[in-house]
């Protein structure tokens, strides 16, 4: 039975956002991003409790190393990453890393929900900012074998993970964005760890590429992680919109590209709180919000998240419902211009045209003859301009020798572009399109009966980060 979003007696809101998430699960199987809240019932600490445990560790192991007043000052900082940095400095690497391994080792009493429900729903891969193995153990139980473990700091494994994203039949992986407890030196907990994870250019680009090319569902995640939140905001506002004259303009709330395809599952206590969360998550992070009701507990002070389990079960039931057919939305009509947006290769997490090819990293490769020059025509990139996280360049088709270009040229881009292709009328023996992109892809071109193909990853004039993205 369908519930009204204004009915606070229901365990969760079965509204249009719920329906949109179910459709996304049926159609493209998003990734899950699991936060610390999902592991509390498995015995792992919240940020608040973790800092208290670190304080106790310092008092127990290094009682002479710090004055009580210093501990008090650290507690008053209201900056969790810097507080953890101070405790790291007080304990030293060996004691700090030992604490991480003990605190976030395998769960003593087994994996609690919601991890098993998350593993069974059918996400393509599970990302987590947690250090402990709950998501991995639950996924192993669900699929009957150990999933691949990817530590985000391991470049080789991250590259393989991105390659797996192109294969719909690939086994699901568990990706530890903030490191894994058995490798405590690599975990992201202190200010230094966060700086390395989010401010180093190569790490930052990988994260932006992930969020821009994959739809993601946030679970057990408060969005109060400032650095991850900043990445989300940067991705959101790096996408251009179009003004009425067809040029790329600053994005506003009315733009079609602002209609994101990331989701977040959030609890609420009152309708006012729900409305506030929805406005903040959509306006600040670009998340569609799917809500469940938090129930007051017997002590009258705390609230239970048990209804999250009901919400996850309902999603699982609807996704698996026999005869269910995904309803593909009509594409948003965006004026064709020679300055393309959104920035490519941005996948349907941000675009409005959905099909499985969106998740093929380079579907044009080998489809247009494999040559950039044939039948008297040549396709090339020109006027390369490097920005902070993206490139702007021109794609040019022109006639060579006695061959004159006087036929309209069709450019075919990565399917995450909107439009995916466009026809350019030649002028002065060439046709030219200006493109903005965050990573390399293969361009296909049709000129009459001639087909041309250019893989931007092979052009060494582009910087290495662009060619490997």
CSV table of C-alpha atoms in Angstrom, one decimal:
chain,number,residue,atom,x,y,z
A,1,UNK,CA,0.0,0.0,0.0
A,2,UNK,CA,1.3,3.5,-0.9
A,3,UNK,CA,1.9,5.9,2.0
A,4,UNK,CA,1.5,9.6,1.9
A,5,UNK,CA,4.8,11.5,2.5
A,6,UNK,CA,2.9,13.5,5.1
A,7,UNK,CA,1.7,10.5,7.1
A,8,UNK,CA,4.1,10.2,10.1
A,9,UNK,CA,2.6,6.8,11.1
A,10,UNK,CA,4.2,4.9,8.3
A,11,UNK,CA,7.7,3.4,8.8
A,12,UNK,CA,9.0,5.0,5.6
A,13,UNK,CA,7.9,7.4,2.8
A,14,UNK,CA,6.8,5.5,-0.3
A,15,UNK,CA,6.8,8.5,-2.5
A,16,UNK,CA,8.2,9.6,-5.9
A,17,UNK,CA,11.7,9.5,-4.6
A,18,UNK,CA,11.2,5.9,-3.4
A,19,UNK,CA,9.9,5.0,-6.9
A,20,UNK,CA,12.9,6.7,-8.6
A,21,UNK,CA,15.3,4.7,-6.5
A,22,UNK,CA,13.6,1.5,-7.3
A,23,UNK,CA,13.6,2.3,-11.0
A,24,UNK,CA,17.3,3.2,-10.8
A,25,UNK,CA,18.0,-0.2,-9.1
A,26,UNK,CA,16.2,-2.1,-11.8
A,27,UNK,CA,17.7,-0.2,-14.6
A,28,UNK,CA,21.4,0.6,-13.8
A,29,UNK,CA,22.1,-0.9,-10.4
A,30,UNK,CA,23.8,2.0,-8.6
A,31,UNK,CA,26.7,1.7,-6.2
A,32,UNK,CA,26.1,1.8,-2.4
A,33,UNK,CA,28.2,4.1,-0.2
A,34,UNK,CA,27.9,2.8,3.4
A,35,UNK,CA,28.8,5.1,6.3
A,36,UNK,CA,29.6,4.5,10.0
A,37,UNK,CA,26.0,4.6,11.1
A,38,UNK,CA,25.4,1.2,9.4
A,39,UNK,CA,28.0,-0.5,11.7
A,40,UNK,CA,26.9,0.8,15.1
A,41,UNK,CA,24.8,-2.3,15.8
A,42,UNK,CA,27.7,-4.5,14.9
A,43,UNK,CA,29.7,-3.0,17.8
A,44,UNK,CA,31.7,-0.3,16.1
A,45,UNK,CA,32.0,3.3,17.4
A,46,UNK,CA,30.6,6.5,16.2
A,47,UNK,CA,33.0,9.4,15.7
A,48,UNK,CA,32.1,10.7,19.2
A,49,UNK,CA,32.7,7.4,20.9
A,50,UNK,CA,35.9,6.8,18.8
A,51,UNK,CA,37.4,10.0,20.1
A,52,UNK,CA,36.5,9.1,23.7
A,53,UNK,CA,38.2,5.7,23.2
A,54,UNK,CA,41.3,7.4,21.8
A,55,UNK,CA,41.4,9.7,24.8
A,56,UNK,CA,41.2,6.7,27.1
A,57,UNK,CA,43.9,5.0,25.1
A,58,UNK,CA,46.2,8.0,25.7
A,59,UNK,CA,45.5,8.1,29.4
A,60,UNK,CA,46.1,4.3,29.7
A,61,UNK,CA,49.2,4.0,27.5
A,62,UNK,CA,50.9,7.4,27.8
A,63,UNK,CA,49.8,8.8,31.2
A,64,UNK,CA,53.0,10.8,31.5
A,65,UNK,CA,52.9,12.2,27.9
A,66,UNK,CA,50.2,14.7,28.3
A,67,UNK,CA,48.7,17.1,30.9
A,68,UNK,CA,45.0,16.7,31.7
A,69,UNK,CA,44.4,20.3,30.6
A,70,UNK,CA,45.8,19.4,27.2
A,71,UNK,CA,43.3,16.6,26.8
A,72,UNK,CA,40.5,19.0,27.8
A,73,UNK,CA,41.7,21.5,25.1
A,74,UNK,CA,41.7,18.7,22.5
A,75,UNK,CA,38.2,17.6,23.4
A,76,UNK,CA,36.9,21.2,23.0
A,77,UNK,CA,38.3,21.5,19.4
A,78,UNK,CA,35.1,20.3,17.7
A,79,UNK,CA,37.2,19.2,14.8
A,80,UNK,CA,37.3,15.4,14.7
A,81,UNK,CA,40.0,14.9,12.2
A,82,UNK,CA,42.3,17.3,14.0
A,83,UNK,CA,41.5,15.7,17.4
A,84,UNK,CA,42.5,12.4,15.9
A,85,UNK,CA,45.7,14.0,14.7
A,86,UNK,CA,46.5,15.2,18.2
A,87,UNK,CA,45.8,11.7,19.7
A,88,UNK,CA,48.0,10.2,16.9
A,89,UNK,CA,50.9,12.5,17.9
A,90,UNK,CA,50.4,11.7,21.6
A,91,UNK,CA,50.3,7.9,21.1
A,92,UNK,CA,52.8,7.6,18.3
A,93,UNK,CA,52.4,5.5,15.2
A,94,UNK,CA,52.7,2.0,16.7
A,95,UNK,CA,50.2,2.5,19.5
A,96,UNK,CA,47.8,4.4,17.3
A,97,UNK,CA,47.9,1.8,14.5
A,98,UNK,CA,47.5,-1.0,17.1
A,99,UNK,CA,44.4,0.8,18.4
A,100,UNK,CA,42.9,1.0,14.9
A,101,UNK,CA,43.5,-2.7,14.3
A,102,UNK,CA,41.8,-3.7,17.6
A,103,UNK,CA,38.9,-1.3,17.3
A,104,UNK,CA,38.0,-2.1,13.7
A,105,UNK,CA,38.9,-5.8,13.5
A,106,UNK,CA,36.3,-8.5,12.6
A,107,UNK,CA,33.1,-8.1,14.6
A,108,UNK,CA,33.1,-10.2,17.8
A,109,UNK,CA,29.4,-11.0,17.6
A,110,UNK,CA,28.9,-11.2,13.9
A,111,UNK,CA,27.6,-8.7,11.3
A,112,UNK,CA,24.3,-7.0,12.2
A,113,UNK,CA,21.8,-5.4,10.0
A,114,UNK,CA,21.5,-3.4,7.8
A,115,UNK,CA,24.6,-4.9,6.2
A,116,UNK,CA,23.0,-8.1,5.1
A,117,UNK,CA,20.0,-6.3,3.6
A,118,UNK,CA,22.3,-3.9,1.7
A,119,UNK,CA,24.3,-6.8,0.3
A,120,UNK,CA,21.2,-8.6,-0.9
A,121,UNK,CA,19.5,-5.7,-2.7
A,122,UNK,CA,21.7,-5.9,-5.7
A,123,UNK,CA,24.1,-2.9,-5.8
A,124,UNK,CA,26.8,-3.3,-8.4
A,125,UNK,CA,29.6,-2.5,-5.9
A,126,UNK,CA,29.7,-1.4,-2.3
A,127,UNK,CA,31.8,1.6,-1.2
A,128,UNK,CA,32.4,2.4,2.4
A,129,UNK,CA,34.2,5.0,4.5
A,130,UNK,CA,34.4,2.5,7.3
A,131,UNK,CA,37.6,0.6,8.2
A,132,UNK,CA,35.9,-2.6,9.5
A,133,UNK,CA,34.9,-5.6,7.3
A,134,UNK,CA,31.1,-5.7,7.9
A,135,UNK,CA,30.2,-4.8,4.3
A,136,UNK,CA,32.7,-7.3,3.0
A,137,UNK,CA,31.5,-10.1,5.2
A,138,UNK,CA,27.8,-9.5,4.5
A,139,UNK,CA,28.5,-9.4,0.7
A,140,UNK,CA,30.5,-12.6,1.0
A,141,UNK,CA,27.5,-14.3,2.6
A,142,UNK,CA,25.1,-12.9,0.0
A,143,UNK,CA,27.1,-14.0,-3.1
A,144,UNK,CA,28.7,-17.1,-1.7
A,145,UNK,CA,32.3,-16.1,-2.3
A,146,UNK,CA,34.8,-13.5,-1.1
A,147,UNK,CA,34.4,-10.2,-3.0
A,148,UNK,CA,37.3,-8.3,-4.2
A,149,UNK,CA,38.7,-5.8,-1.7
A,150,UNK,CA,39.8,-2.5,-3.0
A,151,UNK,CA,41.8,0.0,-0.9
A,152,UNK,CA,41.3,3.4,-2.4
A,153,UNK,CA,45.0,4.2,-1.9
A,154,UNK,CA,46.0,1.2,-4.0
A,155,UNK,CA,46.3,2.7,-7.5
A,156,UNK,CA,46.5,-0.7,-9.4
A,157,UNK,CA,43.4,-2.0,-7.7
A,158,UNK,CA,41.5,1.2,-8.2
A,159,UNK,CA,42.3,1.0,-11.9
A,160,UNK,CA,41.0,-2.5,-12.0
A,161,UNK,CA,37.8,-1.4,-10.2
A,162,UNK,CA,37.2,1.3,-12.8
A,163,UNK,CA,37.6,-1.3,-15.5
A,164,UNK,CA,35.1,-3.6,-13.8
A,165,UNK,CA,32.6,-0.7,-13.8
A,166,UNK,CA,32.3,-1.3,-17.6
A,167,UNK,CA,31.3,-5.0,-17.1
A,168,UNK,CA,27.7,-5.5,-16.1
A,169,UNK,CA,28.6,-9.1,-15.2
A,170,UNK,CA,31.6,-8.3,-13.0
A,171,UNK,CA,31.5,-9.6,-9.5
A,172,UNK,CA,30.8,-6.9,-6.9
A,173,UNK,CA,33.7,-5.4,-5.0
A,174,UNK,CA,34.0,-3.7,-1.7
A,175,UNK,CA,35.9,-0.4,-2.0
A,176,UNK,CA,37.4,1.1,1.2
A,177,UNK,CA,37.6,4.8,0.5
A,178,UNK,CA,39.2,5.5,3.8
A,179,UNK,CA,41.3,2.4,4.1
A,180,UNK,CA,41.1,-1.0,5.9
A,181,UNK,CA,41.9,-1.8,9.5
A,182,UNK,CA,44.5,-4.5,8.7
A,183,UNK,CA,46.5,-1.7,7.0
A,184,UNK,CA,46.2,0.9,9.7
A,185,UNK,CA,48.9,3.2,8.3
A,186,UNK,CA,46.7,3.8,5.3
A,187,UNK,CA,43.4,4.7,7.1
A,188,UNK,CA,41.9,8.1,6.7
A,189,UNK,CA,41.2,9.3,10.2
A,190,UNK,CA,43.6,12.1,11.1
A,191,UNK,CA,43.9,15.5,9.5
A,192,UNK,CA,47.0,14.3,7.6
A,193,UNK,CA,45.0,11.3,6.4
A,194,UNK,CA,42.2,13.5,5.1
A,195,UNK,CA,44.6,15.8,3.4
A,196,UNK,CA,46.2,12.9,1.6
A,197,UNK,CA,42.9,11.5,0.6
A,198,UNK,CA,41.1,14.6,-0.6
A,199,UNK,CA,43.7,17.3,-1.4
A,200,UNK,CA,46.2,15.3,-3.4
A,201,UNK,CA,45.3,15.9,-7.0
A,202,UNK,CA,45.4,12.3,-8.2
A,203,UNK,CA,43.2,11.1,-5.3
A,204,UNK,CA,40.8,14.0,-5.8
A,205,UNK,CA,40.5,13.3,-9.5
A,206,UNK,CA,39.7,9.6,-9.0
A,207,UNK,CA,37.0,10.5,-6.5
A,208,UNK,CA,35.4,13.2,-8.7
A,209,UNK,CA,35.5,10.7,-11.6
A,210,UNK,CA,33.7,8.1,-9.5
A,211,UNK,CA,31.0,10.5,-8.3
A,212,UNK,CA,30.5,12.0,-11.7
A,213,UNK,CA,30.3,8.7,-13.6
A,214,UNK,CA,28.3,6.5,-11.3
A,215,UNK,CA,24.9,6.8,-9.5
A,216,UNK,CA,25.5,6.3,-5.8
A,217,UNK,CA,23.1,5.5,-2.9
A,218,UNK,CA,24.2,6.8,0.5
A,219,UNK,CA,23.3,4.6,3.5
A,220,UNK,CA,24.2,5.2,7.2
A,221,UNK,CA,25.8,8.4,6.1
A,222,UNK,CA,25.1,11.7,7.7
A,223,UNK,CA,27.0,13.9,5.1
A,224,UNK,CA,28.8,15.6,8.0
A,225,UNK,CA,32.1,14.3,6.7
A,226,UNK,CA,33.4,17.7,5.5
A,227,UNK,CA,35.9,16.5,3.0
A,228,UNK,CA,33.7,14.0,1.3
A,229,UNK,CA,30.9,16.6,1.3
A,230,UNK,CA,33.2,19.1,-0.4
A,231,UNK,CA,33.9,16.6,-3.2
A,232,UNK,CA,30.2,16.2,-3.7
A,233,UNK,CA,29.7,19.9,-3.8
A,234,UNK,CA,32.6,20.3,-6.2
A,235,UNK,CA,31.1,17.7,-8.5
A,236,UNK,CA,27.7,19.2,-8.3
A,237,UNK,CA,28.8,22.7,-9.2
A,238,UNK,CA,31.4,21.8,-11.8
A,239,UNK,CA,28.6,20.7,-14.2
A,240,UNK,CA,27.6,23.5,-16.5
A,241,UNK,CA,24.1,24.4,-17.5
A,242,UNK,CA,23.0,26.3,-20.6
A,243,UNK,CA,21.7,29.8,-20.8
A,244,UNK,CA,19.0,30.7,-23.3
A,245,UNK,CA,21.5,31.5,-26.0
A,246,UNK,CA,23.0,28.0,-25.8
A,247,UNK,CA,26.2,28.9,-24.0
A,248,UNK,CA,27.5,27.3,-20.9
A,249,UNK,CA,26.3,29.2,-17.9
A,250,UNK,CA,26.4,28.9,-14.1
A,251,UNK,CA,24.2,26.2,-12.8
A,252,UNK,CA,21.0,27.1,-10.9
A,253,UNK,CA,18.3,25.1,-9.2
A,254,UNK,CA,16.1,25.1,-12.3
A,255,UNK,CA,18.6,23.6,-14.6
A,256,UNK,CA,17.9,20.0,-15.9
A,257,UNK,CA,21.4,18.9,-15.1
A,258,UNK,CA,20.9,19.7,-11.5
A,259,UNK,CA,18.4,16.8,-11.3
A,260,UNK,CA,20.9,14.4,-9.9
A,261,UNK,CA,20.7,10.6,-9.8
A,262,UNK,CA,22.5,10.1,-6.4
A,263,UNK,CA,20.2,9.0,-3.6
A,264,UNK,CA,20.5,9.1,0.2
A,265,UNK,CA,18.5,7.2,2.8
A,266,UNK,CA,17.8,9.4,5.8
A,267,UNK,CA,15.8,9.1,9.1
A,268,UNK,CA,13.6,11.9,10.5
A,269,UNK,CA,11.6,12.5,13.6
A,270,UNK,CA,9.2,15.3,12.5
A,271,UNK,CA,7.9,16.6,9.1
A,272,UNK,CA,9.8,19.8,9.6
A,273,UNK,CA,13.0,17.9,10.1
A,274,UNK,CA,12.3,15.9,7.0
A,275,UNK,CA,11.7,19.0,4.9
A,276,UNK,CA,14.9,20.6,6.2
A,277,UNK,CA,17.0,17.5,5.4
A,278,UNK,CA,15.5,17.2,2.0
A,279,UNK,CA,16.3,20.9,1.2
A,280,UNK,CA,19.9,20.6,2.5
A,281,UNK,CA,20.7,17.3,0.8
A,282,UNK,CA,19.3,18.4,-2.6
A,283,UNK,CA,20.6,21.9,-2.5
A,284,UNK,CA,24.0,21.3,-1.0
A,285,UNK,CA,24.9,17.7,-2.2
A,286,UNK,CA,22.5,17.0,-5.1
A,287,UNK,CA,20.9,14.0,-3.4
A,288,UNK,CA,17.4,12.7,-3.9
A,289,UNK,CA,16.2,11.8,-0.4
A,290,UNK,CA,14.4,8.6,0.5
A,291,UNK,CA,13.1,8.8,4.1
A,292,UNK,CA,12.3,6.5,7.0
A,293,UNK,CA,10.8,7.4,10.3
A,294,UNK,CA,13.0,7.3,13.4
A,295,UNK,CA,11.1,5.9,16.4
A,296,UNK,CA,11.5,7.2,20.0
A,297,UNK,CA,13.0,4.6,22.3
A,298,UNK,CA,11.7,3.7,25.8
A,299,UNK,CA,14.1,6.1,27.5
A,300,UNK,CA,12.5,9.0,25.7
A,301,UNK,CA,15.9,10.4,24.8
A,302,UNK,CA,17.1,8.3,21.9
A,303,UNK,CA,15.6,7.3,18.6
A,304,UNK,CA,15.7,3.9,16.8
A,305,UNK,CA,16.6,3.5,13.2
A,306,UNK,CA,14.8,0.1,12.9
A,307,UNK,CA,12.6,1.5,10.2
A,308,UNK,CA,15.6,1.7,7.9
A,309,UNK,CA,15.4,-2.1,7.8
A,310,UNK,CA,11.8,-1.9,6.7
A,311,UNK,CA,12.8,0.6,4.0
A,312,UNK,CA,15.6,-1.6,2.7
A,313,UNK,CA,13.3,-4.7,2.6
A,314,UNK,CA,10.7,-2.7,0.7
A,315,UNK,CA,13.3,-1.6,-1.9
A,316,UNK,CA,14.5,-5.2,-2.2
A,317,UNK,CA,10.9,-6.5,-2.7
A,318,UNK,CA,10.1,-3.9,-5.4
A,319,UNK,CA,13.3,-4.4,-7.3
A,320,UNK,CA,12.8,-8.2,-7.3
A,321,UNK,CA,9.0,-8.0,-8.0
A,322,UNK,CA,8.1,-10.4,-10.9
A,323,UNK,CA,7.1,-8.7,-14.0
A,324,UNK,CA,8.5,-5.3,-13.0
A,325,UNK,CA,9.6,-3.3,-15.9
A,326,UNK,CA,11.9,-0.2,-15.8
A,327,UNK,CA,10.2,2.9,-17.0
A,328,UNK,CA,12.8,4.9,-18.9
A,329,UNK,CA,12.3,8.7,-18.7
A,330,UNK,CA,12.1,10.8,-21.8
A,331,UNK,CA,15.4,12.6,-22.4
A,332,UNK,CA,15.5,16.2,-21.4
A,333,UNK,CA,15.7,18.4,-24.6
A,334,UNK,CA,18.8,20.5,-24.4
A,335,UNK,CA,19.7,22.9,-27.3
A,336,UNK,CA,22.5,21.6,-29.5
A,337,UNK,CA,25.5,23.9,-29.5
A,338,UNK,CA,29.1,23.5,-30.5
A,339,UNK,CA,30.1,23.9,-26.9
A,340,UNK,CA,29.2,20.7,-25.2
A,341,UNK,CA,28.0,19.9,-21.7
A,342,UNK,CA,27.8,18.3,-19.4
A,343,UNK,CA,31.5,17.8,-18.9
A,344,UNK,CA,32.4,14.3,-20.2
A,345,UNK,CA,32.7,11.6,-19.3
A,346,UNK,CA,29.9,12.3,-16.9
A,347,UNK,CA,27.6,9.4,-16.6
A,348,UNK,CA,23.8,9.3,-16.0
A,349,UNK,CA,24.3,10.1,-12.3
A,350,UNK,CA,24.1,13.6,-13.7
A,351,UNK,CA,22.6,13.3,-17.1
A,352,UNK,CA,19.1,12.6,-18.1
A,353,UNK,CA,19.5,9.9,-20.7
A,354,UNK,CA,19.6,6.4,-19.4
A,355,UNK,CA,20.8,3.2,-20.9
A,356,UNK,CA,23.4,0.5,-20.1
A,357,UNK,CA,26.0,2.0,-22.5
A,358,UNK,CA,26.4,4.9,-20.1
A,359,UNK,CA,28.5,2.6,-18.0
A,360,UNK,CA,30.7,1.4,-20.8
A,361,UNK,CA,33.8,3.6,-20.3
A,362,UNK,CA,34.6,3.9,-24.1
A,363,UNK,CA,31.8,2.4,-26.2
A,364,UNK,CA,33.0,4.1,-29.5
A,365,UNK,CA,36.3,2.3,-29.4
A,366,UNK,CA,36.7,0.2,-32.6
A,367,UNK,CA,33.2,1.2,-33.8
A,368,UNK,CA,34.3,3.8,-36.4
A,369,UNK,CA,37.0,2.0,-38.3
A,370,UNK,CA,39.9,2.7,-35.9
A,371,UNK,CA,41.6,5.3,-38.1
A,372,UNK,CA,41.6,9.1,-37.7
A,373,UNK,CA,42.5,9.7,-41.3
A,374,UNK,CA,41.0,8.0,-44.4
A,375,UNK,CA,39.4,8.8,-47.8
A,376,UNK,CA,41.0,12.2,-47.8
A,377,UNK,CA,39.5,13.3,-44.4
A,378,UNK,CA,41.3,13.7,-41.1
A,379,UNK,CA,40.0,14.0,-37.5
A,380,UNK,CA,42.2,15.6,-34.9
A,381,UNK,CA,42.1,17.5,-31.6
A,382,UNK,CA,43.3,21.1,-31.6
A,383,UNK,CA,43.6,24.1,-29.3
A,384,UNK,CA,44.1,22.1,-26.0
A,385,UNK,CA,43.5,24.1,-22.9
A,386,UNK,CA,44.0,22.6,-19.5
A,387,UNK,CA,41.9,23.7,-16.5
A,388,UNK,CA,42.1,22.5,-12.9
A,389,UNK,CA,40.1,19.3,-13.3
A,390,UNK,CA,39.1,19.2,-17.0
A,391,UNK,CA,40.3,20.0,-20.5
A,392,UNK,CA,38.8,22.2,-23.2
A,393,UNK,CA,39.7,21.4,-26.8
A,394,UNK,CA,38.4,21.5,-30.4
A,395,UNK,CA,37.6,18.4,-32.4
A,396,UNK,CA,38.3,19.2,-36.1
A,397,UNK,CA,37.5,17.3,-39.3
A,398,UNK,CA,38.9,18.6,-42.5
A,399,UNK,CA,39.7,17.6,-46.0
A,400,UNK,CA,43.3,16.9,-47.1
A,401,UNK,CA,45.1,17.3,-50.4
A,402,UNK,CA,42.5,17.9,-53.1
A,403,UNK,CA,39.7,16.5,-51.0
A,404,UNK,CA,37.3,19.3,-50.0
A,405,UNK,CA,35.0,19.0,-47.0
A,406,UNK,CA,31.6,20.1,-48.2
A,407,UNK,CA,29.4,17.5,-46.4
A,408,UNK,CA,27.8,17.8,-42.9
A,409,UNK,CA,29.9,16.0,-40.3
A,410,UNK,CA,28.3,14.0,-37.5
A,411,UNK,CA,30.4,13.9,-34.3
A,412,UNK,CA,29.7,11.0,-31.9
A,413,UNK,CA,30.7,11.5,-28.3
A,414,UNK,CA,30.7,9.3,-25.1
A,415,UNK,CA,27.1,8.4,-24.2
A,416,UNK,CA,27.3,10.5,-21.1
A,417,UNK,CA,27.3,13.7,-23.3
A,418,UNK,CA,24.0,15.4,-23.8
A,419,UNK,CA,23.6,15.6,-26.8
A,420,UNK,CA,25.5,12.4,-27.5
A,421,UNK,CA,26.1,13.4,-31.2
A,422,UNK,CA,25.7,16.5,-33.2
A,423,UNK,CA,25.8,17.5,-36.9
A,424,UNK,CA,28.2,20.3,-37.8
A,425,UNK,CA,28.1,22.1,-41.1
A,426,UNK,CA,31.5,22.6,-42.6
A,427,UNK,CA,33.0,26.0,-43.3
A,428,UNK,CA,36.3,26.7,-45.1
A,429,UNK,CA,37.0,23.0,-45.6
A,430,UNK,CA,36.6,22.0,-41.9
A,431,UNK,CA,34.0,21.2,-39.3
A,432,UNK,CA,34.8,22.0,-35.7
A,433,UNK,CA,33.2,21.3,-32.2
A,434,UNK,CA,34.4,22.6,-28.9
A,435,UNK,CA,34.4,20.1,-26.1
A,436,UNK,CA,35.0,20.1,-22.3
A,437,UNK,CA,35.9,16.8,-20.7
A,438,UNK,CA,37.3,15.4,-17.4
A,439,UNK,CA,38.8,12.3,-19.0
A,440,UNK,CA,39.7,10.8,-22.4
A,441,UNK,CA,37.3,8.9,-24.6
A,442,UNK,CA,37.0,7.8,-28.3
A,443,UNK,CA,35.4,10.2,-30.7
A,444,UNK,CA,33.6,8.7,-33.7
A,445,UNK,CA,32.8,10.8,-36.9
A,446,UNK,CA,30.7,10.2,-40.0
A,447,UNK,CA,31.3,12.2,-43.2
A,448,UNK,CA,29.0,10.8,-45.8
A,449,UNK,CA,30.0,7.2,-46.1
A,450,UNK,CA,33.4,7.7,-44.4
A,451,UNK,CA,33.9,6.9,-40.7
A,452,UNK,CA,36.7,8.3,-38.6
A,453,UNK,CA,37.8,7.5,-35.1
A,454,UNK,CA,40.1,9.2,-32.6
A,455,UNK,CA,41.0,7.9,-29.2
A,456,UNK,CA,42.0,10.9,-27.1
A,457,UNK,CA,43.9,8.7,-24.7
A,458,UNK,CA,46.5,8.1,-27.4
A,459,UNK,CA,47.2,11.8,-27.9
A,460,UNK,CA,50.3,12.6,-25.8
A,461,UNK,CA,49.6,16.3,-26.0
A,462,UNK,CA,46.9,15.7,-23.4
A,463,UNK,CA,48.3,15.5,-19.8
A,464,UNK,CA,48.7,12.1,-18.3
A,465,UNK,CA,46.0,12.5,-15.7
A,466,UNK,CA,43.5,13.2,-18.5
A,467,UNK,CA,44.6,10.2,-20.7
A,468,UNK,CA,44.3,7.8,-17.7
A,469,UNK,CA,40.9,9.1,-16.5
